[in-house]
Amino acid sequence: VPPQGGRKHPQQEFIQVDTTNILFICGGAFHGLDTIVAERLGKKVVGFGADLGKRNIEREKVLKEAQPEDLLHYGLIPEFIGRLPVLGVLDELKENDLVRILIEPKNALLKQYEKFFGFEDVELRFTEGALRAVAKKATERKSGARGLRSIMETVMLDVMYELPSLDNVKQVVISEEVISGGQEPILLYEKAS
């Protein structure tokens, strides 16, 4: 390891690090690993006439059979693979999982937007259908939990910037039609006294 970091000083001496007691945790998509495992197992993962739903299920089953030699064939170096004694495969997030990610965590995306709207004394309300539509879009794009933010940004951007210039708005309702149909959010105004 270079003591002063990176490539700025290529002439510097390196410090040796003993990785014996270091736990490496790696995560990622590892695109193409399923075909390597399928070739080793002699299973057909892709092909003409294959059912798409069946292929996804088959892909998940195949990945559960991954071995260190598959990672070697994938391109990881043996010294690194030796530090990865346990391989675990995670299932893809389903629509219900994505809805839960939108609303349940302490700093959930929906709670963040509710807070932003709260600064303007406006209540933000998403219908159940709207939450499902956001999750469905993320599933269709195959972007997972990371895609939720971009979908929400696209929907909320205009209303967030128009809201401060609007008077007496007390509630903004986001329905399924706003997410999937491109309709405008419903603005509920305070009654004038």
PDB file of C-alpha atoms in Angstrom:
ATOM      1  CA  VAL A   1       0.000   0.000   0.000  1.00  0.00           C
ATOM      2  CA  PRO A   2       1.431   3.426  -0.849  1.00  0.00           C
ATOM      3  CA  PRO A   3       1.832   5.433   2.420  1.00  0.00           C
ATOM      4  CA  GLN A   4       0.846   8.765   0.835  1.00  0.00           C
ATOM      5  CA  GLY A   5      -1.857   7.347  -1.365  1.00  0.00           C
ATOM      6  CA  GLY A   6      -2.412   6.766  -5.048  1.00  0.00           C
ATOM      7  CA  ARG A   7      -0.362   7.448  -8.118  1.00  0.00           C
ATOM      8  CA  LYS A   8       0.953  10.928  -7.307  1.00  0.00           C
ATOM      9  CA  HIS A   9       4.271   9.602  -6.024  1.00  0.00           C
ATOM     10  CA  PRO A  10       5.173   6.493  -8.045  1.00  0.00           C
ATOM     11  CA  GLN A  11       8.757   6.466  -6.675  1.00  0.00           C
ATOM     12  CA  GLN A  12       7.699   6.053  -3.017  1.00  0.00           C
ATOM     13  CA  GLU A  13       8.235   2.868  -1.022  1.00  0.00           C
ATOM     14  CA  PHE A  14       5.254   0.628  -0.346  1.00  0.00           C
ATOM     15  CA  ILE A  15       4.073  -0.599   3.068  1.00  0.00           C
ATOM     16  CA  GLN A  16       3.335  -4.324   3.312  1.00  0.00           C
ATOM     17  CA  VAL A  17      -0.076  -5.187   4.831  1.00  0.00           C
ATOM     18  CA  ASP A  18      -0.813  -8.643   6.234  1.00  0.00           C
ATOM     19  CA  THR A  19      -4.363  -9.507   5.104  1.00  0.00           C
ATOM     20  CA  THR A  20      -4.585 -12.684   7.202  1.00  0.00           C
ATOM     21  CA  ASN A  21      -6.968 -11.158   9.761  1.00  0.00           C
ATOM     22  CA  ILE A  22      -8.850  -8.841   7.423  1.00  0.00           C
ATOM     23  CA  LEU A  23     -12.420  -9.753   6.467  1.00  0.00           C
ATOM     24  CA  PHE A  24     -13.307  -8.832   2.899  1.00  0.00           C
ATOM     25  CA  ILE A  25     -16.967  -8.337   2.037  1.00  0.00           C
ATOM     26  CA  CYS A  26     -17.682  -7.870  -1.646  1.00  0.00           C
ATOM     27  CA  GLY A  27     -20.965  -7.057  -3.262  1.00  0.00           C
ATOM     28  CA  GLY A  28     -22.091  -6.366  -6.756  1.00  0.00           C
ATOM     29  CA  ALA A  29     -24.083  -7.507  -9.743  1.00  0.00           C
ATOM     30  CA  PHE A  30     -21.324  -9.731 -11.208  1.00  0.00           C
ATOM     31  CA  HIS A  31     -23.016  -9.613 -14.615  1.00  0.00           C
ATOM     32  CA  GLY A  32     -22.251 -12.746 -16.617  1.00  0.00           C
ATOM     33  CA  LEU A  33     -21.363 -14.923 -13.636  1.00  0.00           C
ATOM     34  CA  ASP A  34     -24.582 -16.890 -14.125  1.00  0.00           C
ATOM     35  CA  THR A  35     -23.502 -18.035 -17.591  1.00  0.00           C
ATOM     36  CA  ILE A  36     -20.109 -19.169 -16.254  1.00  0.00           C
ATOM     37  CA  VAL A  37     -21.801 -21.217 -13.519  1.00  0.00           C
ATOM     38  CA  ALA A  38     -24.354 -22.598 -16.010  1.00  0.00           C
ATOM     39  CA  GLU A  39     -21.569 -23.708 -18.361  1.00  0.00           C
ATOM     40  CA  ARG A  40     -19.842 -25.523 -15.500  1.00  0.00           C
ATOM     41  CA  LEU A  41     -23.111 -27.200 -14.506  1.00  0.00           C
ATOM     42  CA  GLY A  42     -24.025 -27.959 -18.121  1.00  0.00           C
ATOM     43  CA  LYS A  43     -27.331 -26.083 -17.872  1.00  0.00           C
ATOM     44  CA  LYS A  44     -28.856 -23.884 -20.540  1.00  0.00           C
ATOM     45  CA  VAL A  45     -29.696 -20.445 -19.115  1.00  0.00           C
ATOM     46  CA  VAL A  46     -30.463 -18.498 -22.279  1.00  0.00           C
ATOM     47  CA  GLY A  47     -31.631 -19.520 -25.697  1.00  0.00           C
ATOM     48  CA  PHE A  48     -34.361 -19.290 -28.286  1.00  0.00           C
ATOM     49  CA  GLY A  49     -37.805 -20.305 -27.132  1.00  0.00           C
ATOM     50  CA  ALA A  50     -36.949 -19.982 -23.446  1.00  0.00           C
ATOM     51  CA  ASP A  51     -39.655 -18.543 -21.214  1.00  0.00           C
ATOM     52  CA  LEU A  52     -38.485 -15.232 -19.694  1.00  0.00           C
ATOM     53  CA  GLY A  53     -40.047 -15.895 -16.283  1.00  0.00           C
ATOM     54  CA  LYS A  54     -38.531 -19.362 -16.223  1.00  0.00           C
ATOM     55  CA  ARG A  55     -35.135 -17.901 -17.190  1.00  0.00           C
ATOM     56  CA  ASN A  56     -35.154 -15.519 -14.195  1.00  0.00           C
ATOM     57  CA  ILE A  57     -35.993 -18.352 -11.803  1.00  0.00           C
ATOM     58  CA  GLU A  58     -33.367 -20.538 -13.468  1.00  0.00           C
ATOM     59  CA  ARG A  59     -30.800 -17.703 -13.204  1.00  0.00           C
ATOM     60  CA  GLU A  60     -31.378 -17.387  -9.442  1.00  0.00           C
ATOM     61  CA  LYS A  61     -31.018 -21.164  -8.998  1.00  0.00           C
ATOM     62  CA  VAL A  62     -27.828 -21.238 -11.058  1.00  0.00           C
ATOM     63  CA  LEU A  63     -26.202 -18.384  -9.094  1.00  0.00           C
ATOM     64  CA  LYS A  64     -26.797 -20.248  -5.842  1.00  0.00           C
ATOM     65  CA  GLU A  65     -24.432 -22.916  -7.200  1.00  0.00           C
ATOM     66  CA  ALA A  66     -21.494 -20.482  -7.658  1.00  0.00           C
ATOM     67  CA  GLN A  67     -18.096 -21.784  -6.520  1.00  0.00           C
ATOM     68  CA  PRO A  68     -14.692 -20.080  -6.082  1.00  0.00           C
ATOM     69  CA  GLU A  69     -13.494 -21.522  -9.402  1.00  0.00           C
ATOM     70  CA  ASP A  70     -16.368 -19.676 -11.113  1.00  0.00           C
ATOM     71  CA  LEU A  71     -15.070 -16.408  -9.638  1.00  0.00           C
ATOM     72  CA  LEU A  72     -11.608 -17.255 -10.958  1.00  0.00           C
ATOM     73  CA  HIS A  73     -13.036 -17.842 -14.429  1.00  0.00           C
ATOM     74  CA  TYR A  74     -15.014 -14.587 -14.040  1.00  0.00           C
ATOM     75  CA  GLY A  75     -11.723 -12.715 -13.649  1.00  0.00           C
ATOM     76  CA  LEU A  76     -10.988 -12.297  -9.950  1.00  0.00           C
ATOM     77  CA  ILE A  77      -7.404 -13.111  -8.920  1.00  0.00           C
ATOM     78  CA  PRO A  78      -6.755 -16.249  -6.823  1.00  0.00           C
ATOM     79  CA  GLU A  79      -5.193 -14.275  -3.935  1.00  0.00           C
ATOM     80  CA  PHE A  80      -8.413 -12.317  -3.601  1.00  0.00           C
ATOM     81  CA  ILE A  81     -10.724 -15.330  -3.986  1.00  0.00           C
ATOM     82  CA  GLY A  82      -8.815 -17.052  -1.174  1.00  0.00           C
ATOM     83  CA  ARG A  83      -9.960 -14.267   1.158  1.00  0.00           C
ATOM     84  CA  LEU A  84     -13.626 -14.884   0.240  1.00  0.00           C
ATOM     85  CA  PRO A  85     -14.449 -18.162   2.023  1.00  0.00           C
ATOM     86  CA  VAL A  86     -18.232 -17.703   1.961  1.00  0.00           C
ATOM     87  CA  LEU A  87     -20.324 -16.915  -1.115  1.00  0.00           C
ATOM     88  CA  GLY A  88     -23.878 -15.705  -0.673  1.00  0.00           C
ATOM     89  CA  VAL A  89     -26.441 -14.922  -3.347  1.00  0.00           C
ATOM     90  CA  LEU A  90     -29.171 -12.375  -2.698  1.00  0.00           C
ATOM     91  CA  ASP A  91     -32.596 -12.554  -4.315  1.00  0.00           C
ATOM     92  CA  GLU A  92     -33.800  -9.673  -6.472  1.00  0.00           C
ATOM     93  CA  LEU A  93     -35.960  -7.101  -4.736  1.00  0.00           C
ATOM     94  CA  LYS A  94     -39.658  -7.541  -5.432  1.00  0.00           C
ATOM     95  CA  GLU A  95     -42.251  -4.776  -5.743  1.00  0.00           C
ATOM     96  CA  ASN A  96     -43.346  -5.133  -2.097  1.00  0.00           C
ATOM     97  CA  ASP A  97     -39.723  -4.851  -0.941  1.00  0.00           C
ATOM     98  CA  LEU A  98     -39.303  -1.601  -2.881  1.00  0.00           C
ATOM     99  CA  VAL A  99     -42.491  -0.137  -1.363  1.00  0.00           C
ATOM    100  CA  ARG A 100     -41.158  -0.986   2.101  1.00  0.00           C
ATOM    101  CA  ILE A 101     -37.839   0.699   1.245  1.00  0.00           C
ATOM    102  CA  LEU A 102     -39.774   3.838   0.274  1.00  0.00           C
ATOM    103  CA  ILE A 103     -41.614   4.119   3.594  1.00  0.00           C
ATOM    104  CA  GLU A 104     -40.057   2.087   6.439  1.00  0.00           C
ATOM    105  CA  PRO A 105     -36.401   3.038   7.066  1.00  0.00           C
ATOM    106  CA  LYS A 106     -35.565   5.858   9.455  1.00  0.00           C
ATOM    107  CA  ASN A 107     -34.428   8.099   6.586  1.00  0.00           C
ATOM    108  CA  ALA A 108     -36.794   6.676   3.955  1.00  0.00           C
ATOM    109  CA  LEU A 109     -37.194   8.611   0.731  1.00  0.00           C
ATOM    110  CA  LEU A 110     -40.858   9.369   1.392  1.00  0.00           C
ATOM    111  CA  LYS A 111     -40.039  10.735   4.858  1.00  0.00           C
ATOM    112  CA  GLN A 112     -37.396  13.011   3.324  1.00  0.00           C
ATOM    113  CA  TYR A 113     -39.918  14.507   0.903  1.00  0.00           C
ATOM    114  CA  GLU A 114     -42.490  14.888   3.671  1.00  0.00           C
ATOM    115  CA  LYS A 115     -39.883  16.860   5.637  1.00  0.00           C
ATOM    116  CA  PHE A 116     -39.100  19.104   2.632  1.00  0.00           C
ATOM    117  CA  PHE A 117     -42.794  19.858   2.199  1.00  0.00           C
ATOM    118  CA  GLY A 118     -43.147  20.387   5.944  1.00  0.00           C
ATOM    119  CA  PHE A 119     -40.722  23.338   5.657  1.00  0.00           C
ATOM    120  CA  GLU A 120     -43.449  25.037   3.597  1.00  0.00           C
ATOM    121  CA  ASP A 121     -46.186  23.930   6.061  1.00  0.00           C
ATOM    122  CA  VAL A 122     -47.611  21.592   3.431  1.00  0.00           C
ATOM    123  CA  GLU A 123     -48.563  17.987   4.033  1.00  0.00           C
ATOM    124  CA  LEU A 124     -47.406  15.508   1.382  1.00  0.00           C
ATOM    125  CA  ARG A 125     -49.516  12.409   0.886  1.00  0.00           C
ATOM    126  CA  PHE A 126     -48.798   9.488  -1.424  1.00  0.00           C
ATOM    127  CA  THR A 127     -51.608   7.060  -2.164  1.00  0.00           C
ATOM    128  CA  GLU A 128     -50.910   3.324  -1.895  1.00  0.00           C
ATOM    129  CA  GLY A 129     -51.292   3.085  -5.677  1.00  0.00           C
ATOM    130  CA  ALA A 130     -48.655   5.785  -6.179  1.00  0.00           C
ATOM    131  CA  LEU A 131     -46.143   3.950  -4.007  1.00  0.00           C
ATOM    132  CA  ARG A 132     -46.808   0.736  -5.926  1.00  0.00           C
ATOM    133  CA  ALA A 133     -46.424   2.589  -9.251  1.00  0.00           C
ATOM    134  CA  VAL A 134     -42.999   3.938  -8.183  1.00  0.00           C
ATOM    135  CA  ALA A 135     -41.916   0.429  -7.162  1.00  0.00           C
ATOM    136  CA  LYS A 136     -43.283  -1.027 -10.395  1.00  0.00           C
ATOM    137  CA  LYS A 137     -41.319   1.493 -12.489  1.00  0.00           C
ATOM    138  CA  ALA A 138     -38.113   0.642 -10.616  1.00  0.00           C
ATOM    139  CA  THR A 139     -38.778  -3.070 -11.181  1.00  0.00           C
ATOM    140  CA  GLU A 140     -39.387  -2.515 -14.910  1.00  0.00           C
ATOM    141  CA  ARG A 141     -36.181  -0.492 -15.228  1.00  0.00           C
ATOM    142  CA  LYS A 142     -34.314  -3.170 -13.237  1.00  0.00           C
ATOM    143  CA  SER A 143     -32.768  -0.351 -11.222  1.00  0.00           C
ATOM    144  CA  GLY A 144     -33.705  -1.713  -7.795  1.00  0.00           C
ATOM    145  CA  ALA A 145     -33.667   0.518  -4.732  1.00  0.00           C
ATOM    146  CA  ARG A 146     -31.282   3.023  -6.340  1.00  0.00           C
ATOM    147  CA  GLY A 147     -33.802   3.706  -9.076  1.00  0.00           C
ATOM    148  CA  LEU A 148     -36.430   4.806  -6.574  1.00  0.00           C
ATOM    149  CA  ARG A 149     -34.717   8.159  -6.036  1.00  0.00           C
ATOM    150  CA  SER A 150     -34.570   9.071  -9.729  1.00  0.00           C
ATOM    151  CA  ILE A 151     -38.234   8.161 -10.219  1.00  0.00           C
ATOM    152  CA  MET A 152     -39.262  10.219  -7.194  1.00  0.00           C
ATOM    153  CA  GLU A 153     -37.094  13.162  -8.316  1.00  0.00           C
ATOM    154  CA  THR A 154     -38.722  13.176 -11.750  1.00  0.00           C
ATOM    155  CA  VAL A 155     -42.205  13.244 -10.237  1.00  0.00           C
ATOM    156  CA  MET A 156     -41.526  15.675  -7.383  1.00  0.00           C
ATOM    157  CA  LEU A 157     -39.152  18.173  -8.989  1.00  0.00           C
ATOM    158  CA  ASP A 158     -41.710  20.552 -10.515  1.00  0.00           C
ATOM    159  CA  VAL A 159     -44.091  20.626  -7.553  1.00  0.00           C
ATOM    160  CA  MET A 160     -41.224  21.158  -5.098  1.00  0.00           C
ATOM    161  CA  TYR A 161     -40.038  24.257  -6.927  1.00  0.00           C
ATOM    162  CA  GLU A 162     -43.508  25.667  -7.637  1.00  0.00           C
ATOM    163  CA  LEU A 163     -44.769  25.183  -4.079  1.00  0.00           C
ATOM    164  CA  PRO A 164     -43.060  28.205  -2.448  1.00  0.00           C
ATOM    165  CA  SER A 165     -44.718  30.555  -4.964  1.00  0.00           C
ATOM    166  CA  LEU A 166     -48.218  29.137  -4.358  1.00  0.00           C
ATOM    167  CA  ASP A 167     -50.323  30.580  -1.535  1.00  0.00           C
ATOM    168  CA  ASN A 168     -52.571  28.682   0.892  1.00  0.00           C
ATOM    169  CA  VAL A 169     -51.614  25.154  -0.256  1.00  0.00           C
ATOM    170  CA  LYS A 170     -52.101  22.821   2.690  1.00  0.00           C
ATOM    171  CA  GLN A 171     -51.756  19.387   1.126  1.00  0.00           C
ATOM    172  CA  VAL A 172     -50.235  17.789  -1.983  1.00  0.00           C
ATOM    173  CA  VAL A 173     -51.593  14.399  -3.002  1.00  0.00           C
ATOM    174  CA  ILE A 174     -49.609  12.154  -5.315  1.00  0.00           C
ATOM    175  CA  SER A 175     -51.758   9.475  -6.933  1.00  0.00           C
ATOM    176  CA  GLU A 176     -50.951   6.542  -9.199  1.00  0.00           C
ATOM    177  CA  GLU A 177     -51.917   8.633 -12.244  1.00  0.00           C
ATOM    178  CA  VAL A 178     -49.259  11.216 -11.318  1.00  0.00           C
ATOM    179  CA  ILE A 179     -46.554   8.514 -11.333  1.00  0.00           C
ATOM    180  CA  SER A 180     -47.617   6.471 -14.339  1.00  0.00           C
ATOM    181  CA  GLY A 181     -49.775   8.842 -16.357  1.00  0.00           C
ATOM    182  CA  GLY A 182     -47.861  12.079 -16.031  1.00  0.00           C
ATOM    183  CA  GLN A 183     -50.804  13.959 -14.483  1.00  0.00           C
ATOM    184  CA  GLU A 184     -50.278  16.918 -12.176  1.00  0.00           C
ATOM    185  CA  PRO A 185     -50.326  16.353  -8.384  1.00  0.00           C
ATOM    186  CA  ILE A 186     -53.523  17.301  -6.584  1.00  0.00           C
ATOM    187  CA  LEU A 187     -53.127  20.512  -4.600  1.00  0.00           C
ATOM    188  CA  LEU A 188     -55.537  21.085  -1.706  1.00  0.00           C
ATOM    189  CA  TYR A 189     -55.845  24.701  -0.578  1.00  0.00           C
ATOM    190  CA  GLU A 190     -56.699  26.157   2.813  1.00  0.00           C
ATOM    191  CA  LYS A 191     -60.167  27.734   2.949  1.00  0.00           C
ATOM    192  CA  ALA A 192     -60.051  31.524   2.989  1.00  0.00           C
ATOM    193  CA  SER A 193     -61.667  32.954   6.114  1.00  0.00           C
TER     194      SER A 193
END
